[in-house]
Coordinates of C-alpha atoms in Angstrom, one line a residue:
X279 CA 0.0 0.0 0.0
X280 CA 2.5 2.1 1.0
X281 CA 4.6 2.0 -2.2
X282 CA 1.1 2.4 -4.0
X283 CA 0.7 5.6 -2.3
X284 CA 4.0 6.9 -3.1
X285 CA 3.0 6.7 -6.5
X286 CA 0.2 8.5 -6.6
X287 CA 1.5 11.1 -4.7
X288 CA 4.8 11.2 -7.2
X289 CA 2.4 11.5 -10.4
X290 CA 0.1 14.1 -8.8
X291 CA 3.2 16.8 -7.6
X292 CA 3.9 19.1 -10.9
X293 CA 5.7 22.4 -11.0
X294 CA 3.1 25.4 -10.1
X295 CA 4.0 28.6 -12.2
X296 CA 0.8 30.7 -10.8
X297 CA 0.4 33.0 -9.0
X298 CA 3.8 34.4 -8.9
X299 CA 5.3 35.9 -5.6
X300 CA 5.0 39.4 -4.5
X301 CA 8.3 39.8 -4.9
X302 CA 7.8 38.5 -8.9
X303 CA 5.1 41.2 -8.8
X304 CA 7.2 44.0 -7.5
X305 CA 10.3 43.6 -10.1
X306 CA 7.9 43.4 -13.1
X307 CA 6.3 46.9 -11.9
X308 CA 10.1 47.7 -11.3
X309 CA 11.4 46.7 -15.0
X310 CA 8.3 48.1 -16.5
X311 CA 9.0 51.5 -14.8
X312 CA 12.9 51.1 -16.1
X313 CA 11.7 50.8 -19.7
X314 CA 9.3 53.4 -19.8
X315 CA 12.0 56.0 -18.6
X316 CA 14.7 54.9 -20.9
X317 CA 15.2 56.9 -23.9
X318 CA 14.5 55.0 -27.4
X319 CA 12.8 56.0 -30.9
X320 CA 9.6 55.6 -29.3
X321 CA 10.6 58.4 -26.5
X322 CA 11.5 60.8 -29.1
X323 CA 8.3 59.9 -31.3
X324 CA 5.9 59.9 -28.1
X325 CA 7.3 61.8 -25.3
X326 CA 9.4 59.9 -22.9
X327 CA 7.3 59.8 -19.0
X328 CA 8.5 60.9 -15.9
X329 CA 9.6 58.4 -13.1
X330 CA 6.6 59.0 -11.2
X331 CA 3.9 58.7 -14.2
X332 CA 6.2 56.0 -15.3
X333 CA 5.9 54.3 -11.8
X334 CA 1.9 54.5 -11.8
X335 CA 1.2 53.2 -15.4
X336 CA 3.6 50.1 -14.5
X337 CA 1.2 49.2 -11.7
X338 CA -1.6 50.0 -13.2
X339 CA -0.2 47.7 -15.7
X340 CA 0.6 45.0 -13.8
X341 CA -2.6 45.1 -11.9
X342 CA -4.6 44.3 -15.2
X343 CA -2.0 41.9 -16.6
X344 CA -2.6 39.8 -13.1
X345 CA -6.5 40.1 -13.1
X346 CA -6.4 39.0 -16.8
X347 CA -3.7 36.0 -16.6
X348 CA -5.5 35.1 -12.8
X349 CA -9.0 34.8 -14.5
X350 CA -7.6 32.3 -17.1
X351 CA -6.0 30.2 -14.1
X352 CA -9.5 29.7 -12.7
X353 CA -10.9 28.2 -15.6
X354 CA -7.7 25.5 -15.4
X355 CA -6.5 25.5 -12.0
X356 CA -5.3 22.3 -11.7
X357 CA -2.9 22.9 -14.6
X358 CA 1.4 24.1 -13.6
X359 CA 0.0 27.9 -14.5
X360 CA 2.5 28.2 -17.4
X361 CA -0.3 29.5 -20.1
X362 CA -1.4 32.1 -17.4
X363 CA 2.8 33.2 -17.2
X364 CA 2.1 33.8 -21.1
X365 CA -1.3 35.4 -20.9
X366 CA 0.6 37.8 -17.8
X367 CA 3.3 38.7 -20.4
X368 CA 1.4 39.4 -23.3
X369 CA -0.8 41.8 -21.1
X370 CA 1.9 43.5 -20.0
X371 CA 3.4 44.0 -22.9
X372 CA 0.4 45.1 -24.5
X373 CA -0.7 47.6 -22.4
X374 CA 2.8 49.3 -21.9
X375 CA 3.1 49.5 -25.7
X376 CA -0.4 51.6 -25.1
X377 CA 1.4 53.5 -22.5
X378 CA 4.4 54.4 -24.6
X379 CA 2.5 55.5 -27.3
X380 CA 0.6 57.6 -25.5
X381 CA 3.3 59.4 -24.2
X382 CA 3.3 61.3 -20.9
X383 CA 0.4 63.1 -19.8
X384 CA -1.0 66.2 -18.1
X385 CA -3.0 66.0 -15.3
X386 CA -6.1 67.7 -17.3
X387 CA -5.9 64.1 -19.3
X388 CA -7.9 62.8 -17.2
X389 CA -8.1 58.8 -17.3
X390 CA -6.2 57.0 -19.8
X391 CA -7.8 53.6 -21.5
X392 CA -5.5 51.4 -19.5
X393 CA -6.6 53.1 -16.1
X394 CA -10.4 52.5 -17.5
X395 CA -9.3 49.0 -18.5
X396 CA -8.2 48.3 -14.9
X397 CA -10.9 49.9 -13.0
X398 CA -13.6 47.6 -14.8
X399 CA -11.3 44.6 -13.9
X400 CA -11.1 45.6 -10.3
X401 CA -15.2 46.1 -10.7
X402 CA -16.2 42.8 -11.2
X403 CA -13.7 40.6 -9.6
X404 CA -12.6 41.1 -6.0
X405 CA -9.5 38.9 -5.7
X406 CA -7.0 38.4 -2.2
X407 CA -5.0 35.7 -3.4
X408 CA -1.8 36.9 -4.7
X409 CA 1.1 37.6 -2.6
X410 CA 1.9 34.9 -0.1
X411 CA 0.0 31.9 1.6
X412 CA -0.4 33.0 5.2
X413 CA -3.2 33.2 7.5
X414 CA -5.3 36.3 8.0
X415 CA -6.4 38.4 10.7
X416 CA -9.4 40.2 11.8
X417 CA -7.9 43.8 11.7
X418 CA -6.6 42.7 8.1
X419 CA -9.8 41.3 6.9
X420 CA -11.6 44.6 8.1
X421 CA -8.9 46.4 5.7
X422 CA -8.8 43.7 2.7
X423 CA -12.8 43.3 2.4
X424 CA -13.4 47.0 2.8
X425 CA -14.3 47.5 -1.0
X426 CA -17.0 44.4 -0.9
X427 CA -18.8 46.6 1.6
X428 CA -18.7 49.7 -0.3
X429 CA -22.2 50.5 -1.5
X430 CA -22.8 50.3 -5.0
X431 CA -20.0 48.3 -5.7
X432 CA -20.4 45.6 -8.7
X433 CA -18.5 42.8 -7.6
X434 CA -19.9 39.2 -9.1
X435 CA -16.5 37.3 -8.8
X436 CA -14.6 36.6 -5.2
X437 CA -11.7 34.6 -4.5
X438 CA -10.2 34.2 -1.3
X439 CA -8.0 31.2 -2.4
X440 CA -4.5 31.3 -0.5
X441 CA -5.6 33.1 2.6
X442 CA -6.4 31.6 5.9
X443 CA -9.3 32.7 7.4
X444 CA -10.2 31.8 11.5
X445 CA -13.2 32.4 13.5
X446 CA -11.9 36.1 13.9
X447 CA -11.6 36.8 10.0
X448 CA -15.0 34.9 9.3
X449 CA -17.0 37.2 11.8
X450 CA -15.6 40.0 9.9
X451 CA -16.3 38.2 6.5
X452 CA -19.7 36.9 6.8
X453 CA -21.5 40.7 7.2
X454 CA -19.9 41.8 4.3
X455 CA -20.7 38.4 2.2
X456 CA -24.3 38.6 3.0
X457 CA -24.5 42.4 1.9
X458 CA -23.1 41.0 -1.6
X459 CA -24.3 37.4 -2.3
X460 CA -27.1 38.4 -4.7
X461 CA -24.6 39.9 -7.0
X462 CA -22.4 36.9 -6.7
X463 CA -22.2 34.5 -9.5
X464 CA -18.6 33.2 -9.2
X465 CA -17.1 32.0 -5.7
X466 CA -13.7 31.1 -5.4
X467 CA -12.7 29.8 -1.7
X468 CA -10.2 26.8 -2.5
X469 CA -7.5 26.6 0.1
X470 CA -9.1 29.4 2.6
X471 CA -8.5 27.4 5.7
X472 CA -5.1 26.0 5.9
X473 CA -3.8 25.1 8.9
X474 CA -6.9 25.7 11.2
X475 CA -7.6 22.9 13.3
X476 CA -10.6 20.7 12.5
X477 CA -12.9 22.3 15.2
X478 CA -12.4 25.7 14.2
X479 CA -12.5 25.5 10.1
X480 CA -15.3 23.3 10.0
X481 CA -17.0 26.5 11.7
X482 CA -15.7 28.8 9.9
X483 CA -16.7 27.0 6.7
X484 CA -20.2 26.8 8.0
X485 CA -20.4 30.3 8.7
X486 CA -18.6 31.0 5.6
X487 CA -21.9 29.3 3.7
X488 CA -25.0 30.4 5.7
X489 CA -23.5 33.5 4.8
X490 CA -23.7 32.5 1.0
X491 CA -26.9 30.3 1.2
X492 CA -29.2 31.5 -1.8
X493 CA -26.5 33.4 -3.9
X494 CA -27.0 32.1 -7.5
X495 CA -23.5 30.7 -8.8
X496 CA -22.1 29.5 -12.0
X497 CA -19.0 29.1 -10.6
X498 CA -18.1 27.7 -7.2
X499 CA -14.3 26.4 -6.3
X500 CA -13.6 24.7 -2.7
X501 CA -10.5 22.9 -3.9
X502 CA -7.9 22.1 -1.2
X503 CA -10.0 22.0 2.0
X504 CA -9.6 18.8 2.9
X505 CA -13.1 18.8 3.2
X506 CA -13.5 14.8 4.1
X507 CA -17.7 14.3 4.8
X508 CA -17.7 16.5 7.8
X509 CA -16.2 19.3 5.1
X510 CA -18.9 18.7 2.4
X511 CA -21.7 19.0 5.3
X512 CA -20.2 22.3 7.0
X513 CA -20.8 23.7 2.8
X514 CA -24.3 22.0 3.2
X515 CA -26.4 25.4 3.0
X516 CA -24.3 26.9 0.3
X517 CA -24.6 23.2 -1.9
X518 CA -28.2 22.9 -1.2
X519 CA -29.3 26.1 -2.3
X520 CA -27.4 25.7 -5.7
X521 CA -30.2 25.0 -9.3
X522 CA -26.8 27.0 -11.8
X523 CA -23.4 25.6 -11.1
X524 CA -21.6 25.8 -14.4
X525 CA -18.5 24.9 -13.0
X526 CA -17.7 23.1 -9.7
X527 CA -14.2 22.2 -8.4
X528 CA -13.2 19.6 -5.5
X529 CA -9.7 18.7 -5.9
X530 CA -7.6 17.8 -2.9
X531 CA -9.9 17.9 -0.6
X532 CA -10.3 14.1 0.9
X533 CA -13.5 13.3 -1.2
X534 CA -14.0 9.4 0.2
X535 CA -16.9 7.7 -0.6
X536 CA -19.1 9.3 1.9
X537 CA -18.0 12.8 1.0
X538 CA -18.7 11.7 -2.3
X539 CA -22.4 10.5 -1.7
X540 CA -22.6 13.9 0.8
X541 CA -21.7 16.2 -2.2
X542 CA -24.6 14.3 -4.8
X543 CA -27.3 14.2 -1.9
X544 CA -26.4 18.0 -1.2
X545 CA -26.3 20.0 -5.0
X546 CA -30.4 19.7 -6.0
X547 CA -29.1 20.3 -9.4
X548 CA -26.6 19.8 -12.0
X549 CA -28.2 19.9 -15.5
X550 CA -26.3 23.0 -16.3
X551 CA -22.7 21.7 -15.0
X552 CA -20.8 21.8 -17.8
X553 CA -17.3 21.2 -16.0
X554 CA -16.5 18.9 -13.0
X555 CA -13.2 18.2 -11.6
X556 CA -12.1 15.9 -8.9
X557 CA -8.8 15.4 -8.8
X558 CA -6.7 13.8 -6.4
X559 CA -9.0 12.9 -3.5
X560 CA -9.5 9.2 -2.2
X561 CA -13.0 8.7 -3.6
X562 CA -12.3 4.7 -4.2
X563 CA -15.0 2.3 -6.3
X564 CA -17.9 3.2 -3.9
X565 CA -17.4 6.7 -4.4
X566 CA -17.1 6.6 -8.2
X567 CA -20.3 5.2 -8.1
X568 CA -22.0 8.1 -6.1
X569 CA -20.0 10.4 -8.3
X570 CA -21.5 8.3 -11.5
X571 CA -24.9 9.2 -10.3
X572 CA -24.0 13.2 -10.2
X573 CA -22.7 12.7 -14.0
X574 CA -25.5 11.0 -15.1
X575 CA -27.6 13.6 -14.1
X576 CA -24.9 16.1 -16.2
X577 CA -26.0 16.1 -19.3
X578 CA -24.6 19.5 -20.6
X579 CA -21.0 18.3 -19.2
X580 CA -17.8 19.2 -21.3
X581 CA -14.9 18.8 -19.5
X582 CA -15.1 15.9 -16.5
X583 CA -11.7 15.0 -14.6
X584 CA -11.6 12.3 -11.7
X585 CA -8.2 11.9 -12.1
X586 CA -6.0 10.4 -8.9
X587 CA -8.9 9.3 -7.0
X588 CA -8.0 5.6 -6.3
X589 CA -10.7 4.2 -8.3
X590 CA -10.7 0.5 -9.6
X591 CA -12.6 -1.6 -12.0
X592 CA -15.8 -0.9 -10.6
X593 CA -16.1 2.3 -10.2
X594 CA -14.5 3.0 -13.2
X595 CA -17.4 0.8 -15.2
X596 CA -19.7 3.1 -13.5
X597 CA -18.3 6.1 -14.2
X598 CA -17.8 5.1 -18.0
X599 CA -21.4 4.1 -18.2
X600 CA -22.8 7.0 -16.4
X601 CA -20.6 8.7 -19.3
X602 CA -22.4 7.8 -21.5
X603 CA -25.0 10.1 -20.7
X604 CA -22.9 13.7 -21.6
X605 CA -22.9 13.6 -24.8
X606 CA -21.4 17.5 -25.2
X607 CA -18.5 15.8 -23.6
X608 CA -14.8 17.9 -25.0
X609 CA -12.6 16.8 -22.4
X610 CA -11.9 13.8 -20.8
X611 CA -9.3 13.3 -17.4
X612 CA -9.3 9.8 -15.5
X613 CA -5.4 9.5 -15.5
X614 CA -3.9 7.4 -12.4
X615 CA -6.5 5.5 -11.3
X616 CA -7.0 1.1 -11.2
X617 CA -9.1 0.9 -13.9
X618 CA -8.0 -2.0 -15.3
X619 CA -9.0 -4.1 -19.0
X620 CA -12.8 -4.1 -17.8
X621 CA -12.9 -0.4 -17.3
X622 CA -11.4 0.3 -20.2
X623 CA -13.7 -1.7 -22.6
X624 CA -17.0 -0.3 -21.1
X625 CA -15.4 3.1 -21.6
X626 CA -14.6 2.0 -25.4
X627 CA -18.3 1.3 -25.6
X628 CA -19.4 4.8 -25.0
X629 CA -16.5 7.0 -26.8
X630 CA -19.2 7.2 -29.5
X631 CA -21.3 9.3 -27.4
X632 CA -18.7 12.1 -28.0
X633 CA -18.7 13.8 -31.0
X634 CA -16.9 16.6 -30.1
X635 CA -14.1 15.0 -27.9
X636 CA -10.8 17.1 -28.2
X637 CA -8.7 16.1 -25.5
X638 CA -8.4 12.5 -23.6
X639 CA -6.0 11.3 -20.8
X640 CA -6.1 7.9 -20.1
X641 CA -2.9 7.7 -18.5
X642 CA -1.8 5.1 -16.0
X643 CA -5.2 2.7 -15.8
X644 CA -3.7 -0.8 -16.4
X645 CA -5.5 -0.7 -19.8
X646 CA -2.9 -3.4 -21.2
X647 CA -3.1 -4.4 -24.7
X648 CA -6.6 -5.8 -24.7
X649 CA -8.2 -2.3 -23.1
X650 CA -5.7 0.0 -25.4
X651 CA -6.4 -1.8 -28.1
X652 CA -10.7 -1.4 -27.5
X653 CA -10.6 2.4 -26.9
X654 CA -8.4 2.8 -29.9
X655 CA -10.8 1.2 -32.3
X656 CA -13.3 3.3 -30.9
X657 CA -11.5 6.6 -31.2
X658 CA -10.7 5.7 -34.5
X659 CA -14.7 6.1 -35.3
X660 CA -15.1 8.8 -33.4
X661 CA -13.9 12.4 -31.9
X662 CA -12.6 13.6 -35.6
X663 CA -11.3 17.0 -33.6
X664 CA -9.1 15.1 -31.2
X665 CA -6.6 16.9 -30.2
X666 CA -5.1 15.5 -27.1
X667 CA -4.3 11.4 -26.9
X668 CA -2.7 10.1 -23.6
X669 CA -2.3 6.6 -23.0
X670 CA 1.5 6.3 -21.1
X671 CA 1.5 3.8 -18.1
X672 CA -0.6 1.2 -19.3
X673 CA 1.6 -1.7 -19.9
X674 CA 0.9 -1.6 -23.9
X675 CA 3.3 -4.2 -25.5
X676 CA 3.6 -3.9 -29.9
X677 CA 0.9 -6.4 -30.1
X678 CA -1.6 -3.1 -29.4
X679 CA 0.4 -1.1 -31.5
X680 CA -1.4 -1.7 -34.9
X681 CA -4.7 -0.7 -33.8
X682 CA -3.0 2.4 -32.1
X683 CA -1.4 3.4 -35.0
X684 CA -4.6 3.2 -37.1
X685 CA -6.4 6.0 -34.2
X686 CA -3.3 7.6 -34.8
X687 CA -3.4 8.2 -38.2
X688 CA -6.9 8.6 -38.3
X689 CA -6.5 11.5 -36.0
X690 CA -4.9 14.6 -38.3
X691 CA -5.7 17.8 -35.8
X692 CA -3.8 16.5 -33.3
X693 CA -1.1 18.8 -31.1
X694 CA -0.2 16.2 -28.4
X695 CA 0.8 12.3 -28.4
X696 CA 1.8 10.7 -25.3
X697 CA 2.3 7.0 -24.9
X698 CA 5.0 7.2 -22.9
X699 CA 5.7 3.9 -20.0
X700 CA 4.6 1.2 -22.1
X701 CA 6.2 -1.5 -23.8
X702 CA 6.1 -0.6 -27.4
X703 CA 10.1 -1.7 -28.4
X704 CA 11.0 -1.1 -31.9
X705 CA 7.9 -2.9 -33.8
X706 CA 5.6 -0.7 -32.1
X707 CA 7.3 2.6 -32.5
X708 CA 7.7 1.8 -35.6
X709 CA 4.5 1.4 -36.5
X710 CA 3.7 4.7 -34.4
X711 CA 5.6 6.4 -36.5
X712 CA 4.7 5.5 -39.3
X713 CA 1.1 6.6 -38.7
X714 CA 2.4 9.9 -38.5
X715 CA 4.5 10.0 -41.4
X716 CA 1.2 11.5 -43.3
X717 CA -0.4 15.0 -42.5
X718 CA -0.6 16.1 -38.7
X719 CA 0.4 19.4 -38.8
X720 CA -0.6 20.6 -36.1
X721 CA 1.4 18.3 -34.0
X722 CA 3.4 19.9 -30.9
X723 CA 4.3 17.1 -29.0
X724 CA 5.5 13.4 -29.0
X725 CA 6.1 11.4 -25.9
X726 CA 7.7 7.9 -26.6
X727 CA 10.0 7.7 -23.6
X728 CA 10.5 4.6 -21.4
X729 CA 9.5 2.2 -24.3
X730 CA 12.2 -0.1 -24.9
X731 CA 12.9 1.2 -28.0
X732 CA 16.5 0.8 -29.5
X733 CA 18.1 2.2 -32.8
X734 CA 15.3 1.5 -35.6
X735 CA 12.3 2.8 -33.8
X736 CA 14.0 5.7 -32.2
X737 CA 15.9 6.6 -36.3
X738 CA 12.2 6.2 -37.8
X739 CA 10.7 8.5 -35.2
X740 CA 13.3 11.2 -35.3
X741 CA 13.0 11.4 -39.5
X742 CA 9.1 11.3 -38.8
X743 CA 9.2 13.9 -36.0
X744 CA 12.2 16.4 -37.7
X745 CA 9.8 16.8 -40.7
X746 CA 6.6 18.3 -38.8
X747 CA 7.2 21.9 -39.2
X748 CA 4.9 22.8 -36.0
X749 CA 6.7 20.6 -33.9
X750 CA 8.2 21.1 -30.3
X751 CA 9.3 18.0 -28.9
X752 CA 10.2 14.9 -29.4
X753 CA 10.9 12.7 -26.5
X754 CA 12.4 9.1 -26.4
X755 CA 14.3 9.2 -23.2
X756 CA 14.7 6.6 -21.1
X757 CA 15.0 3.8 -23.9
X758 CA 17.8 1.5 -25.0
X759 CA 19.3 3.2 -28.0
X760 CA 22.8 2.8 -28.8
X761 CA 25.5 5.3 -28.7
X762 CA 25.7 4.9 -32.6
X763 CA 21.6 5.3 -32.6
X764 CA 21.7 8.3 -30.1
X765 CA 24.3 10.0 -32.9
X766 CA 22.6 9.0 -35.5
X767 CA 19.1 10.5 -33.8
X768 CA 21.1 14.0 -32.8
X769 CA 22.3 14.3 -36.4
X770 CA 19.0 14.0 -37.9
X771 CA 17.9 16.8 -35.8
X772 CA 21.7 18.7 -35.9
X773 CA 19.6 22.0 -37.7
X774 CA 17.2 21.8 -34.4
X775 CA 18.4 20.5 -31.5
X776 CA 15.7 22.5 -29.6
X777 CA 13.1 20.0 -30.8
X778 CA 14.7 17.1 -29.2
X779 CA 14.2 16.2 -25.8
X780 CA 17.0 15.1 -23.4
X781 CA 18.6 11.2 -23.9
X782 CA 20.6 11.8 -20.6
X783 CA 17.9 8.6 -19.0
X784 CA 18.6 6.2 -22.0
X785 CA 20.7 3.1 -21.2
X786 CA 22.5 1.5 -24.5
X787 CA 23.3 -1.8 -22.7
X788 CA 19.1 -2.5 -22.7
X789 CA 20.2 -4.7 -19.8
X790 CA 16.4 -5.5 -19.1
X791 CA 16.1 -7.4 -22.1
X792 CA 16.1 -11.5 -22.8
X793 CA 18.1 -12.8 -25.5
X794 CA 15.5 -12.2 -28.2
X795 CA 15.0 -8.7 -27.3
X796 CA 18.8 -8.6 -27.9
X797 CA 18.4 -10.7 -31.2
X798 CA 15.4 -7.8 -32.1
X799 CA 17.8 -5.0 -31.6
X800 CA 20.5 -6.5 -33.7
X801 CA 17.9 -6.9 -36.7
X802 CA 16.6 -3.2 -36.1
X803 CA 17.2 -2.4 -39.8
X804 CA 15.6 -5.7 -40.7
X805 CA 12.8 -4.9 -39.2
X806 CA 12.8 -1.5 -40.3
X807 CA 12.5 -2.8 -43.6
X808 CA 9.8 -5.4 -43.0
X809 CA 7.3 -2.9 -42.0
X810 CA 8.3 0.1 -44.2
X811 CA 5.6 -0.8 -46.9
X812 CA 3.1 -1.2 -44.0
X813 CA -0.2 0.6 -45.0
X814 CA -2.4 1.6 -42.1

């Protein structure tokens, strides 16, 4: 169990990009300040700005830039945060080229567009989570929610992620909150009790939702609680009053089986829910089934994720079937969980449902050869927009790889391939490859490491892969390629290096083979040649 555990918890850690620190905050306002005073052709075009204007624009800037890039972190927040670093860059950039052309200002101006720009921002959503994770006080709440309370105000979106409230905060909070909560339609209070013992955030969350009870909400986060049962029932009021959610999040927060059946008993409604994510919690089989019985009652859903949540054959049979019932479904997330062969073909038997599928992980299930190969065939006739196609960690040997390789092929607008962790040695990258050979554009990303591949597969995939214009990445680390192979694979891509991924993890010796995976690898070209006519 133990080692199980570790596993899970290895596969669910990632790299978090957003929100960046104060301090990340405070040089971007600082560099943005240093290039608006610094002479250039634009300064003698527009007028070059005065430290102090200079200084206000940059965190007016910044300000706008944050709100912008934080709003798109919402919609994903279980993602590293790295498309919300680009959407904070391009903002900033943006907006400063406004400033500079503009050029410095009287104080008869009046407000510039970026100042407008801001001010609507700062209107709509009310937002205490940058900066860093601490807990909060009552004389500091007083401060903080002082604008909520301001009459007239047009807040609809709050998020108190990343702040700590206690019994002393919440007395201050819930006043203000019920001033506001017809206004409300987007709620964001994921990780706003850290470190509170049980007694006392179980309160506060109570008081945190009679304060809420009735607000209409689209959107409602309570990710990284650690909500457990007693957690889902302190947010009873709030959950029972809700007939809109559009979105609801419950990651990390100890969902087990009862919490599970506690969140379905307590939402009245979810015809509207068009994404549902419950990542990394302990839900287990009895659990998926309760969360089955939400989904089947979801039939607008689009995006669904119940990824890390411990769930085995049965459950997942349960969740697939109740799947079958959203059939607006776009994206797809049940990486990491002990699905196994069973799982996997009732989920084959409803991939039909969705038409409009764009993105599927299926990562880590125990699929094997005989599942891989069901949901492939089904894919194959279906989802003509898919874009996203994870199967790595499922024990897929070559024998899968034909019907792979058909989906593959089959699949032309795709921007992501990762079958990474299997057991696909030469004959089945080959074939892999192949499949690609044709069309696929659009393709970013391939993910082929940890396969047992030696020096045919990995030459045939880096002459596939150095020919798709779009492409970012190649990876085949971790594989048994030669030190002839891994020369021959850098030359192929000597005019972009940038496009391979590291082979620092590969190990030439293959010393996990048997003597005919060693008799394979010595007929590499051979068998290169054997499938080179392959149609598929």
């Amino acid at each position: 169990m133990d080692s199980t555990k570790q596993t899970f918890q290895q596969r669910s850690l990632s790299v978090k990009l957003w929100p960046p620190s104060q301090s990340t905050r405070l040089m971007l306002v600082e560099r943005m300040t240093k290039n608006l005073t610094t002479p250039s052709i634009f300064s003698r075009k527009y007028g070059l700005l005065s430290k102090e204007e200079a200084e206000e624009d940059a965190k007016k800037i910044e300000d706008l830039a944050f709100a912008a890039a934080n709003q798109h972190y919402e919609k994903e927040p279980d993602g590293d945060g790295s498309s919300a670093v680009q959407i904070y860059a391009k903002e900033s950039s943006k907006l400063m080229l406004d400033v500079i052309k503009r050029g410095p200002r009287t104080k008869e101006d009046g407000e510039v567009m970026i100042a407008e720009k801001a001010t609507a921002a700062s209107q709509t959503v009310f937002d205490i989570s940058g900066g860093r994770r601490e807990f909060i006080e009552e004389a500091e709440t007083q401060e903080l929610l002082g604008p909520l309370g301001e009459p007239g105000n047009s807040f609809t979106k709050i998020c108190f992620s990343n702040r700590s409230f206690g019994l002393g905060a919440a007395r201050v909070a819930v006043p203000i909150l019920r001033l506001i909560k017809d206004q409300l339609t987007e709620v964001d209070l994921s990780d706003f009790i850290a470190g509170r013992p049980e007694g006392e955030a179980l309160e506060v969350i109570a008081m945190f939702s009679s304060a809420l009870e009735g607000c209409q909400l689209r959107y409602l986060n309570l990710s990284n609680n650690a909500l457990g049962e007693k957690g889902v029932r302190a947010f009873g009021a709030l959950l029972k009053s809700q007939n809109n959610l559009e979105e609801l999040y419950l990651m990390n927060d100890g969902i087990s089986e009862e919490a599970a059946r506690a969140v379905c008993e307590l939402i009245p409604s979810t015809e509207k829910l068009k994404i549902l994510h419950f990542h990394n919690n302990m839900t287990g089989d009895e659990g998926a089934v309760a969360i089955a019985e939400m989904v089947k009652h979801s039939p607008a859903l689009e995006d669904f994720r119940c990824s890390s949540t411990r769930v085995g054959s049965e459950g997942g049979v349960a969740l697939a079937e109740a799947l079958g019932q959203c059939t607006h479904l776009k994206k797809l997330d049940l990486r990491d969980n002990m699905f196994g062969v069973e799982a996997g073909l009732a989920l084959s038997k409803v991939l039909s449902a969705f038409p409009d599928l764009t993105e599927v992980y299926l990562s880590y299930l125990n699929l094997e050869d005989k599942g891989a190969e069901a949901l492939a065939n089904a894919l194959k006739e279906s989802a003509p927009s898919l874009e996203v196609l994870e199967l790595a960690g499922n024990d897929i040997t070559a024998r899968a790889a034909a019907s792979l390789a058909a989906c593959i092929a089959a699949k032309q607008f795709l921007t992501k391939l990762n079958l990474a962790e299997n057991e696909l040695k030469d004959e089945g990258a080959i074939l892999i490859g192949k499949s690609l050979e044709e069309g696929h554009g659009q393709l970013i990303d391939i993910d082929l490491s940890t396969n047992a591949i030696r020096r045919a597969g990995a030459r045939l995939l880096a002459q596939v892969a150095v020919n798709k214009l779009g492409l970012k990445m190649l990876n085949i680390n971790g594989n048994f390629i030669s030190d002839e192979g891994v020369d021959e694979v850098k030359d192929i891509f000597k005019h972009s290096l940038d496009m391979l991924g590291p082979l620092d993890e590969n190990d030439p010796e293959g010393e996990d083979f048997d003597e005919e995976d060693e008799e394979d690898a010595d007929n590499g070209d051979e068998l290169e040649s054997k499938l080179k006519e392959l149609n598929i």
